[in-house]
Short mmCIF file of C-alpha atoms in Angstrom, two decimals:
data_model
loop_
_atom_site.label_atom_id
_atom_site.label_comp_id
_atom_site.label_asym_id
_atom_site.label_seq_id
_atom_site.Cartn_x
_atom_site.Cartn_y
_atom_site.Cartn_z
CA MET A 1 114.53 81.65 115.60
CA PRO A 2 110.90 82.92 115.32
CA VAL A 3 110.45 82.43 111.54
CA LEU A 4 107.06 80.78 111.18
CA THR A 5 105.63 78.44 108.56
CA SER A 6 102.19 79.53 107.43
CA ASP A 7 99.14 77.30 107.06
CA PHE A 8 97.24 79.69 104.77
CA THR A 9 95.97 77.69 101.76
CA PRO A 10 93.38 79.50 99.62
CA THR A 11 91.37 77.99 96.79
CA PHE A 12 92.70 78.25 93.24
CA LEU A 13 91.28 81.65 92.22
CA PHE A 14 92.44 83.25 95.44
CA LYS A 15 96.01 82.33 94.65
CA SER A 16 95.88 85.54 92.61
CA GLY A 17 97.48 88.33 94.62
CA HIS A 18 95.41 90.99 92.88
CA LEU A 19 92.09 89.21 93.51
CA ASN A 20 93.03 88.73 97.14
CA THR A 21 93.98 92.39 97.50
CA ILE A 22 90.75 93.66 95.99
CA TYR A 23 88.14 91.15 97.14
CA ARG A 24 87.73 92.14 100.79
CA SER A 25 87.31 95.87 100.15
CA VAL A 26 84.87 95.36 97.26
CA PHE A 27 82.70 92.49 98.41
CA SER A 28 82.74 92.51 102.20
CA LYS A 29 79.48 93.87 103.63
CA GLU A 30 80.48 93.87 107.29
CA SER A 31 80.02 97.01 109.38
CA CYS A 32 80.57 98.16 112.96
CA ASN A 33 78.71 100.34 115.40
CA TYR A 34 81.56 102.30 116.92
CA LYS A 35 81.46 104.75 119.76
CA ARG A 36 83.66 107.69 118.80
CA LYS A 37 85.85 109.59 121.23
CA ARG A 38 87.60 112.73 119.99
CA ILE A 39 90.72 113.57 121.95
CA SER A 40 92.65 116.85 121.88
CA THR A 41 96.35 116.64 121.11
CA TRP A 42 99.33 118.50 122.56
CA ASP A 43 99.68 120.52 119.35
CA LYS A 44 96.12 121.88 119.34
CA ASP A 45 94.70 119.29 116.97
CA PHE A 46 92.43 116.27 117.49
CA ILE A 47 92.46 112.52 116.93
CA ASP A 48 89.31 110.42 116.54
CA LEU A 49 89.26 107.04 118.28
CA ASP A 50 86.49 104.55 117.42
CA PHE A 51 85.77 102.10 120.24
CA SER A 52 83.94 98.77 120.10
CA LEU A 53 83.62 97.52 123.67
CA VAL A 54 82.48 94.24 125.21
CA GLY A 55 83.69 94.75 128.78
CA SER A 56 87.19 93.29 128.58
CA LYS A 57 90.32 94.05 130.59
CA THR A 58 92.29 93.80 127.33
CA LEU A 59 92.16 96.46 124.61
CA VAL A 60 93.39 95.96 121.05
CA LEU A 61 94.52 99.18 119.37
CA LEU A 62 93.98 98.91 115.60
CA ILE A 63 95.85 101.16 113.15
CA HIS A 64 94.73 101.30 109.52
CA GLY A 65 96.77 101.70 106.35
CA LEU A 66 97.36 104.48 103.82
CA GLU A 67 94.15 106.50 103.27
CA GLY A 68 92.17 104.00 105.33
CA SER A 69 90.04 104.49 108.45
CA SER A 70 88.02 102.58 111.02
CA GLN A 71 85.68 101.74 108.13
CA SER A 72 88.36 99.82 106.22
CA LYS A 73 87.08 96.28 105.83
CA TYR A 74 90.14 94.63 107.38
CA ILE A 75 89.63 96.85 110.46
CA VAL A 76 85.92 96.03 110.65
CA SER A 77 86.41 92.26 110.30
CA THR A 78 89.20 92.22 112.90
CA THR A 79 87.12 94.33 115.29
CA LYS A 80 84.13 92.02 115.04
CA HIS A 81 86.21 88.87 115.46
CA LEU A 82 88.11 90.14 118.49
CA ASN A 83 84.89 91.40 120.08
CA GLN A 84 83.40 87.91 119.65
CA LYS A 85 86.47 86.52 121.43
CA GLY A 86 85.92 88.85 124.38
CA LEU A 87 88.38 91.65 123.62
CA ASP A 88 87.69 95.39 123.46
CA THR A 89 88.99 97.24 120.41
CA VAL A 90 89.69 100.82 119.43
CA CYS A 91 90.63 102.04 115.98
CA PHE A 92 93.06 104.93 115.83
CA ASN A 93 91.96 107.02 112.84
CA LEU A 94 95.13 108.73 111.66
CA ARG A 95 94.86 112.51 111.38
CA GLY A 96 92.65 113.52 108.48
CA CYS A 97 91.27 109.99 108.00
CA SER A 98 88.23 109.91 110.30
CA GLY A 99 85.87 111.69 107.93
CA ASP A 100 86.63 115.11 109.42
CA ASP A 101 89.72 117.02 108.35
CA ASN A 102 92.14 117.67 111.18
CA LEU A 103 92.95 121.23 112.21
CA LEU A 104 96.62 121.47 111.27
CA LEU A 105 98.47 121.54 107.97
CA GLY A 106 100.18 118.26 108.85
CA THR A 107 98.22 115.00 108.80
CA TYR A 108 100.12 111.70 109.08
CA HIS A 109 102.96 109.75 107.52
CA SER A 110 104.45 106.24 107.71
CA GLY A 111 106.77 107.00 110.61
CA LYS A 112 104.76 109.44 112.75
CA THR A 113 104.97 107.39 115.91
CA GLU A 114 104.63 110.42 118.18
CA ASP A 115 100.90 110.15 117.47
CA VAL A 116 100.90 106.45 118.35
CA ASP A 117 102.71 107.24 121.59
CA PHE A 118 100.19 109.97 122.42
CA VAL A 119 97.22 107.65 121.81
CA VAL A 120 98.78 104.81 123.83
CA LYS A 121 99.46 107.12 126.77
CA HIS A 122 95.92 108.51 126.57
CA LEU A 123 94.48 105.01 126.73
CA ILE A 124 96.68 104.04 129.67
CA GLU A 125 95.92 107.21 131.62
CA ASN A 126 92.18 107.34 130.97
CA TYR A 127 91.06 103.71 130.79
CA ASN A 128 91.53 100.87 133.26
CA TYR A 129 92.97 98.14 131.04
CA ASP A 130 95.38 95.46 132.23
CA ASN A 131 96.63 94.72 128.72
CA ILE A 132 96.95 96.64 125.47
CA ILE A 133 97.87 94.99 122.16
CA LEU A 134 98.77 96.90 118.98
CA VAL A 135 97.58 95.60 115.59
CA GLY A 136 98.52 97.52 112.45
CA PHE A 137 97.87 97.04 108.75
CA SER A 138 100.21 98.21 105.96
CA LEU A 139 101.25 101.78 106.86
CA GLY A 140 99.64 101.21 110.27
CA GLY A 141 101.76 98.09 110.60
CA ASN A 142 104.90 100.12 109.92
CA LEU A 143 103.84 102.50 112.69
CA THR A 144 103.19 99.56 115.01
CA LEU A 145 106.57 97.91 114.44
CA LYS A 146 108.52 101.16 114.55
CA TYR A 147 106.80 102.25 117.75
CA ILE A 148 107.38 98.96 119.57
CA GLY A 149 111.03 98.93 118.48
CA GLU A 150 111.92 102.53 119.22
CA GLN A 151 110.13 102.45 122.58
CA SER A 152 111.64 99.13 123.64
CA GLU A 153 113.41 100.56 126.69
CA ASN A 154 110.52 102.77 127.80
CA ILE A 155 107.40 100.93 126.68
CA SER A 156 104.62 100.61 129.24
CA PRO A 157 104.30 97.16 130.87
CA LYS A 158 100.65 97.28 129.88
CA ILE A 159 101.68 96.98 126.21
CA LYS A 160 101.88 93.21 125.93
CA GLY A 161 102.57 92.70 122.21
CA GLY A 162 101.94 93.64 118.62
CA ILE A 163 100.83 92.23 115.27
CA ALA A 164 101.49 93.79 111.86
CA ILE A 165 100.05 92.71 108.52
CA SER A 166 101.19 93.44 104.94
CA VAL A 167 103.84 95.97 105.89
CA PRO A 168 106.30 97.82 103.61
CA ILE A 169 108.93 97.96 106.35
CA ASP A 170 111.46 99.38 103.85
CA ILE A 171 109.63 102.41 102.47
CA ALA A 172 112.04 103.26 99.66
CA SER A 173 111.86 99.84 98.00
CA GLY A 174 108.16 99.52 98.80
CA GLU A 175 107.39 102.73 96.95
CA TYR A 176 109.49 101.60 94.00
CA GLU A 177 107.51 98.35 93.89
CA LEU A 178 104.14 100.08 94.14
CA GLU A 179 105.04 102.38 91.27
CA LYS A 180 105.54 99.50 88.84
CA LEU A 181 103.04 98.92 86.02
CA LYS A 182 101.48 95.93 87.82
CA ASN A 183 100.24 98.31 90.53
CA LYS A 184 99.06 101.14 88.29
CA ILE A 185 95.42 101.00 89.43
CA TYR A 186 96.32 101.05 93.14
CA LEU A 187 98.83 103.85 92.69
CA GLU A 188 96.39 106.05 90.79
CA ARG A 189 93.76 105.54 93.48
CA PHE A 190 96.16 106.50 96.26
CA LEU A 191 97.48 109.53 94.38
CA LYS A 192 93.97 110.79 93.61
CA THR A 193 92.82 110.88 97.23
CA MET A 194 96.14 112.19 98.51
CA LYS A 195 96.25 114.99 95.93
CA THR A 196 92.72 116.03 96.90
CA LYS A 197 93.68 116.20 100.57
CA ILE A 198 96.81 118.22 99.82
CA LEU A 199 94.81 120.68 97.71
CA ASP A 200 92.29 121.06 100.53
CA LYS A 201 95.12 121.78 102.97
CA ALA A 202 96.62 124.36 100.62
CA ALA A 203 93.25 126.13 100.45
CA LYS A 204 93.02 126.26 104.25
CA PHE A 205 96.68 127.24 104.70
CA PRO A 206 97.54 129.64 101.84
CA GLU A 207 100.91 130.38 103.47
CA PHE A 208 101.89 126.82 102.54
CA ASN A 209 102.47 128.06 98.95
CA LEU A 210 101.79 124.73 97.28
CA ASP A 211 102.96 124.38 93.67
CA LYS A 212 99.63 123.21 92.28
CA ASP A 213 100.99 122.67 88.78
CA GLN A 214 103.60 120.27 90.10
CA LEU A 215 100.97 118.54 92.21
CA ALA A 216 98.76 118.01 89.16
CA LYS A 217 101.70 116.46 87.30
CA ALA A 218 102.73 114.17 90.17
CA THR A 219 102.86 110.50 89.20
CA ARG A 220 104.92 109.09 92.08
CA PHE A 221 104.76 109.12 95.86
CA LYS A 222 108.15 110.82 95.79
CA HIS A 223 106.58 113.80 94.01
CA LEU A 224 103.96 114.21 96.75
CA GLU A 225 106.58 113.77 99.42
CA SER A 226 108.70 116.53 97.88
CA LEU A 227 105.71 118.86 97.71
CA TYR A 228 104.09 118.03 101.06
CA THR A 229 105.63 115.47 103.42
CA VAL A 230 109.18 116.82 103.33
CA PRO A 231 108.43 120.54 103.93
CA VAL A 232 105.49 120.02 106.30
CA PHE A 233 107.16 117.47 108.57
CA GLY A 234 110.70 118.82 108.38
CA PHE A 235 112.52 116.12 106.45
CA GLU A 236 115.52 117.01 104.33
CA SER A 237 114.36 115.03 101.28
CA PRO A 238 112.16 112.07 100.33
CA GLU A 239 115.20 109.86 100.87
CA ASP A 240 115.59 111.25 104.39
CA TYR A 241 111.92 110.52 105.04
CA TRP A 242 112.21 106.94 103.76
CA GLU A 243 115.19 106.25 105.99
CA LYS A 244 113.77 107.80 109.15
CA ALA A 245 110.20 106.50 108.78
CA SER A 246 110.91 102.85 107.89
CA ALA A 247 110.29 100.26 110.59
CA LYS A 248 112.95 97.80 109.43
CA PRO A 249 115.88 99.27 111.44
CA TYR A 250 113.81 98.97 114.63
CA LEU A 251 112.92 95.27 114.37
CA SER A 252 116.05 94.12 116.18
CA LYS A 253 115.12 96.29 119.16
CA ILE A 254 111.71 94.71 119.77
CA GLU A 255 111.42 93.30 123.30
CA ILE A 256 107.80 92.12 123.48
CA PRO A 257 106.09 89.38 121.40
CA THR A 258 105.45 90.89 117.98
CA LEU A 259 104.36 89.20 114.75
CA LEU A 260 104.71 90.40 111.15
CA ILE A 261 102.76 88.61 108.41
CA ASN A 262 103.71 89.38 104.79
CA SER A 263 102.60 87.52 101.69
CA LYS A 264 105.00 86.58 98.88
CA ASP A 265 102.39 87.60 96.29
CA ASP A 266 101.77 91.04 97.84
CA THR A 267 102.55 93.26 94.86
CA PHE A 268 103.16 96.24 97.17
CA LEU A 269 106.21 94.65 98.81
CA SER A 270 109.82 94.32 97.71
CA ASP A 271 112.30 91.63 98.77
CA LYS A 272 113.60 94.03 101.45
CA CYS A 273 110.23 93.80 103.19
CA PHE A 274 110.81 90.16 104.19
CA PRO A 275 113.00 90.38 107.33
CA ILE A 276 114.01 86.74 107.74
CA ASP A 277 117.41 87.48 109.27
CA GLU A 278 115.96 89.93 111.77
CA ALA A 279 113.47 87.30 112.95
CA LYS A 280 116.10 84.54 113.15
CA ASN A 281 118.22 86.73 115.40
CA SER A 282 115.37 87.81 117.69
CA LYS A 283 113.63 86.23 120.66
CA ASN A 284 110.56 88.46 120.38
CA PHE A 285 110.08 89.41 116.73
CA PHE A 286 108.23 86.71 114.78
CA PHE A 287 108.00 86.76 110.99
CA GLU A 288 105.50 84.69 109.02
CA THR A 289 105.43 84.69 105.25
CA THR A 290 102.57 83.20 103.27
CA SER A 291 102.71 82.12 99.63
CA TYR A 292 99.39 83.83 98.92
CA GLY A 293 97.19 86.52 100.42
CA GLY A 294 97.84 89.71 98.48
CA HIS A 295 97.90 93.00 100.38
CA CYS A 296 95.73 92.94 103.53
CA GLY A 297 93.65 90.23 101.86
CA PHE A 298 94.21 86.62 103.00
CA ILE A 299 90.85 85.57 101.58
CA SER A 300 90.40 81.80 101.10
CA SER A 301 87.31 81.41 98.92
CA PHE A 302 84.03 82.94 97.74
CA TYR A 303 82.37 81.44 100.82
CA ASN A 304 82.57 84.42 103.19
CA ALA A 305 81.96 82.40 106.34
CA LYS A 306 85.37 80.75 105.84
CA ASN A 307 87.28 83.95 105.03
CA ASN A 308 88.60 84.46 108.54
CA TRP A 309 92.12 83.01 108.36
CA LEU A 310 93.71 86.37 109.16
CA GLU A 311 91.44 87.06 112.12
CA LEU A 312 92.05 83.54 113.45
CA ARG A 313 95.81 83.99 113.01
CA ILE A 314 95.72 87.23 115.00
CA GLU A 315 93.66 85.46 117.67
CA ARG A 316 96.10 82.52 117.83
CA PHE A 317 99.13 84.75 118.27
CA ILE A 318 97.38 86.61 121.08
CA ARG A 319 96.56 83.31 122.81
CA GLN A 320 99.86 81.51 122.32
CA ASN A 321 102.54 84.18 122.26
CA ILE A 322 101.10 87.19 124.04
CA GLN A 323 99.28 84.77 126.35
CA ILE A 324 96.02 86.64 126.76
CA ASN A 325 92.91 84.62 127.58
CA LEU A 326 90.09 84.82 125.03
CA LEU A 327 86.62 83.32 124.89
#
């Protein structure tokens, strides 16, 4: 039942998925003054949380995408908008993404919801919020959806809902799509930063015995997963990782209001990342597909003051479906 019709209608040039994907990160000049809190984890590591507080009883937990951080422009713009509407926010910088390398060999991956669970419990135990809402982008959206689904029977009553944007909920097909020629520039950018991080880890943990020659030759995510993700996190193979980390199997288990927004022109997403049947058969999982918007873009025009459709859509879902009062 909850399959939603989108009202996103950009101007002509922004009907290009690539322009919409790139524009926000290149041309947005917004910034945030966060207050950072470093928390120690159960496995003798740390996670950096960046708060932006306005004195609300509702906290929105933001989770960024692959190789992003609290400085990612979609995180900054969402933080500022929600603050203006009277909500506190905190960005969960995934391990190794806050600007300081984490202490362990392992960093993060698309399905590492034990870290989400740890952060959520920390917020509940140490802060006096009545409501917590999860908002995730891309990889962070996969974490958001997977967490809400797999915790459906045990989730805290303070977790009132979730929103996920531009999410490759089926990792195997999403990776295949991202590795096509049309996404060559994005893929090379991701691989460059990820290879650098893996090399840095190998230098700090020589017992890891990284095959640096194979790393240098890597041209696919699967190659990096075979060299790093699989052995470090205990998966049997990249295929095992894809299956266990994907959020799609958990959508039917979602029991609180949760929205996924994916664009048809998002070149990162395959057909399997558009869960129409799952939404039709759910009372709590809402799926909205737009014709345009790219990946984490949803920019309407060159007039920046009007480029807030995504933030307004997040706000509207919080008002109408999660039923939280905003300014």
